[in-house]
Amino acid sequence: MLAGVLGAVALALFLLWLWQPERQVALHQKHLLGAVKDRNWKKVGRFLSADYRDRWGFTRTTAPEAGAEVFRHFFVLDLQVRPAGLAVNKHEATVFDRLMLNGTGTMVAQEVVARVNQLTKPFKFEWRRASRWPWDWELVTVDQSELTIPDYAL
């Protein structure tokens, strides 16, 4: 019986550790960027809030579609992430990550690699806790002030 109680206490402590907002946001960020790297746009869409909107005009529906369109030009893709900061409160979080691309593909892929890799500031990802559950975080917006996307590319 004592072993069962100790096991339950250990599990409770592990879950308290795992469900800390900082840890949950970091895990969500890691899984989001992993889905981008794997070009799993359906999974990417599940991370986005219903009211997702970014400075380029993308929404929960159009952001994964645009990602699929751009990344289809890559034959091989390597996305490298360099964490640049994390600020979390109870219900909101901001993650700063510097993203670098490597890969081969069409001339479009080469242009994307050149544009992303010349950026000097990190990408800013804003997350929001979607419910009372500690693991329920959703991406509200992404920003990168130096990145411009030509109108013809939209």
Coordinates of C-alpha atoms in Angstrom, one line a residue:
M1 CA 0.0 0.0 0.0
L2 CA 2.9 2.4 0.8
A3 CA 4.4 1.8 -2.6
G4 CA 1.0 2.7 -4.2
V5 CA 0.8 6.0 -2.2
L6 CA 4.4 6.8 -3.0
G7 CA 3.8 6.1 -6.7
A8 CA 0.7 8.3 -6.7
V9 CA 2.7 11.1 -5.0
A10 CA 5.5 10.8 -7.5
L11 CA 3.1 10.9 -10.4
A12 CA 1.4 14.0 -9.0
L13 CA 4.7 15.7 -8.6
F14 CA 5.7 14.8 -12.1
L15 CA 2.4 16.1 -13.6
L16 CA 2.8 19.4 -11.6
W17 CA 6.3 19.8 -13.0
L18 CA 5.2 18.8 -16.6
W19 CA 2.1 21.1 -16.6
Q20 CA 4.0 24.3 -15.6
P21 CA 3.1 27.0 -18.2
E22 CA 6.8 27.5 -19.3
R23 CA 7.2 23.8 -19.9
Q24 CA 3.9 23.4 -21.8
V25 CA 4.6 26.4 -24.0
A26 CA 8.1 25.2 -24.8
L27 CA 6.7 21.7 -25.7
H28 CA 4.0 23.3 -27.9
Q29 CA 6.6 25.4 -29.6
K30 CA 8.8 22.4 -30.2
H31 CA 6.0 20.4 -31.6
L32 CA 4.7 23.2 -33.8
L33 CA 8.1 23.7 -35.4
G34 CA 8.6 20.0 -35.7
A35 CA 5.3 19.8 -37.7
V36 CA 6.6 22.6 -39.9
K37 CA 9.9 20.8 -40.5
D38 CA 7.9 17.6 -41.3
R39 CA 5.6 19.6 -43.5
N40 CA 2.6 18.2 -41.6
W41 CA 0.2 21.2 -42.3
K42 CA -2.8 19.5 -40.8
K43 CA -0.9 19.2 -37.5
V44 CA 0.3 22.8 -37.8
G45 CA -3.3 24.0 -38.2
R46 CA -4.3 22.3 -34.9
F47 CA -1.9 24.5 -33.0
L48 CA -3.5 27.7 -34.4
S49 CA -6.3 29.4 -32.5
A50 CA -9.6 29.9 -34.2
D51 CA -8.9 33.7 -34.3
Y52 CA -5.3 33.3 -35.5
R53 CA -4.1 36.2 -37.6
D54 CA -0.7 37.5 -38.4
R55 CA 0.8 40.7 -39.9
W56 CA 0.9 39.1 -43.4
G57 CA -2.9 38.5 -43.3
F58 CA -2.8 34.8 -42.8
T59 CA -5.5 33.0 -40.7
R60 CA -5.9 29.6 -39.2
T61 CA -7.0 28.3 -42.6
T62 CA -4.6 30.2 -44.9
A63 CA -1.4 29.9 -42.9
P64 CA -1.1 26.1 -43.3
E65 CA -2.1 26.4 -46.9
A66 CA 0.6 29.0 -47.6
G67 CA 3.2 26.9 -45.8
A68 CA 2.3 23.9 -47.9
E69 CA 2.6 26.0 -51.0
V70 CA 6.0 27.4 -50.1
F71 CA 7.5 24.3 -48.7
R72 CA 6.4 22.1 -51.7
H73 CA 9.3 23.7 -53.5
F74 CA 11.8 22.0 -51.2
F75 CA 13.2 18.6 -52.1
V76 CA 15.1 18.5 -48.8
L77 CA 14.4 20.8 -45.9
D78 CA 16.3 21.3 -42.6
L79 CA 14.8 23.8 -40.1
Q80 CA 17.2 24.9 -37.4
V81 CA 15.8 26.6 -34.3
R82 CA 17.8 28.8 -32.0
P83 CA 15.8 29.8 -28.9
A84 CA 16.1 33.5 -28.2
G85 CA 13.7 34.0 -25.3
L86 CA 10.5 32.9 -23.5
A87 CA 8.2 35.0 -21.4
V88 CA 5.2 33.3 -19.8
N89 CA 2.5 34.3 -17.4
K90 CA -0.4 32.2 -16.3
H91 CA -2.5 32.6 -19.5
E92 CA -0.2 34.1 -22.2
A93 CA 3.3 33.4 -23.5
T94 CA 5.7 34.8 -26.0
V95 CA 8.4 32.7 -27.6
F96 CA 11.3 34.2 -29.5
D97 CA 13.1 31.8 -31.9
R98 CA 15.7 32.5 -34.5
L99 CA 14.9 30.2 -37.5
M100 CA 17.4 29.1 -40.1
L101 CA 16.6 27.1 -43.2
N102 CA 18.8 24.8 -45.2
G103 CA 17.7 22.6 -48.1
T104 CA 17.5 22.0 -51.8
G105 CA 14.7 22.6 -54.2
T106 CA 13.5 24.9 -56.8
M107 CA 14.4 28.6 -57.3
V108 CA 11.5 29.5 -55.0
A109 CA 13.1 27.3 -52.2
Q110 CA 16.4 29.1 -52.7
E111 CA 14.7 32.5 -52.4
V112 CA 12.9 31.4 -49.2
V113 CA 16.2 30.2 -47.7
A114 CA 18.0 33.4 -48.6
R115 CA 15.2 35.6 -47.2
V116 CA 14.8 33.7 -43.9
N117 CA 18.5 33.3 -43.3
Q118 CA 19.2 37.0 -43.8
L119 CA 16.9 38.0 -40.9
T120 CA 18.7 39.4 -37.9
K121 CA 15.7 39.4 -35.4
P122 CA 14.0 36.3 -34.1
F123 CA 10.5 35.3 -34.9
K124 CA 7.9 36.1 -32.2
F125 CA 5.3 33.5 -31.4
E126 CA 2.4 34.5 -29.2
W127 CA 0.6 31.7 -27.3
R128 CA -2.6 31.8 -25.2
R129 CA -4.0 29.3 -22.8
A130 CA -7.3 28.2 -24.4
S131 CA -9.0 26.7 -21.4
R132 CA -8.5 25.9 -17.7
W133 CA -6.5 22.8 -18.6
P134 CA -2.8 23.4 -18.2
W135 CA -1.8 21.6 -21.5
D136 CA -4.3 23.5 -23.6
W137 CA -2.3 26.3 -25.4
E138 CA -2.9 27.7 -28.9
L139 CA -0.9 30.0 -31.2
V140 CA -2.5 33.4 -31.6
T141 CA 0.0 35.0 -34.0
V142 CA 3.5 35.0 -35.4
D143 CA 5.5 38.0 -36.2
Q144 CA 8.9 38.9 -37.7
S145 CA 9.3 42.6 -38.4
E146 CA 12.0 42.2 -41.1
L147 CA 10.2 39.6 -43.1
T148 CA 8.2 40.8 -46.1
I149 CA 6.1 38.6 -48.3
P150 CA 5.4 40.0 -51.7
D151 CA 1.8 40.4 -52.7
Y152 CA 2.2 38.1 -55.7
A153 CA 3.3 35.3 -53.3
L154 CA 0.1 35.4 -51.3

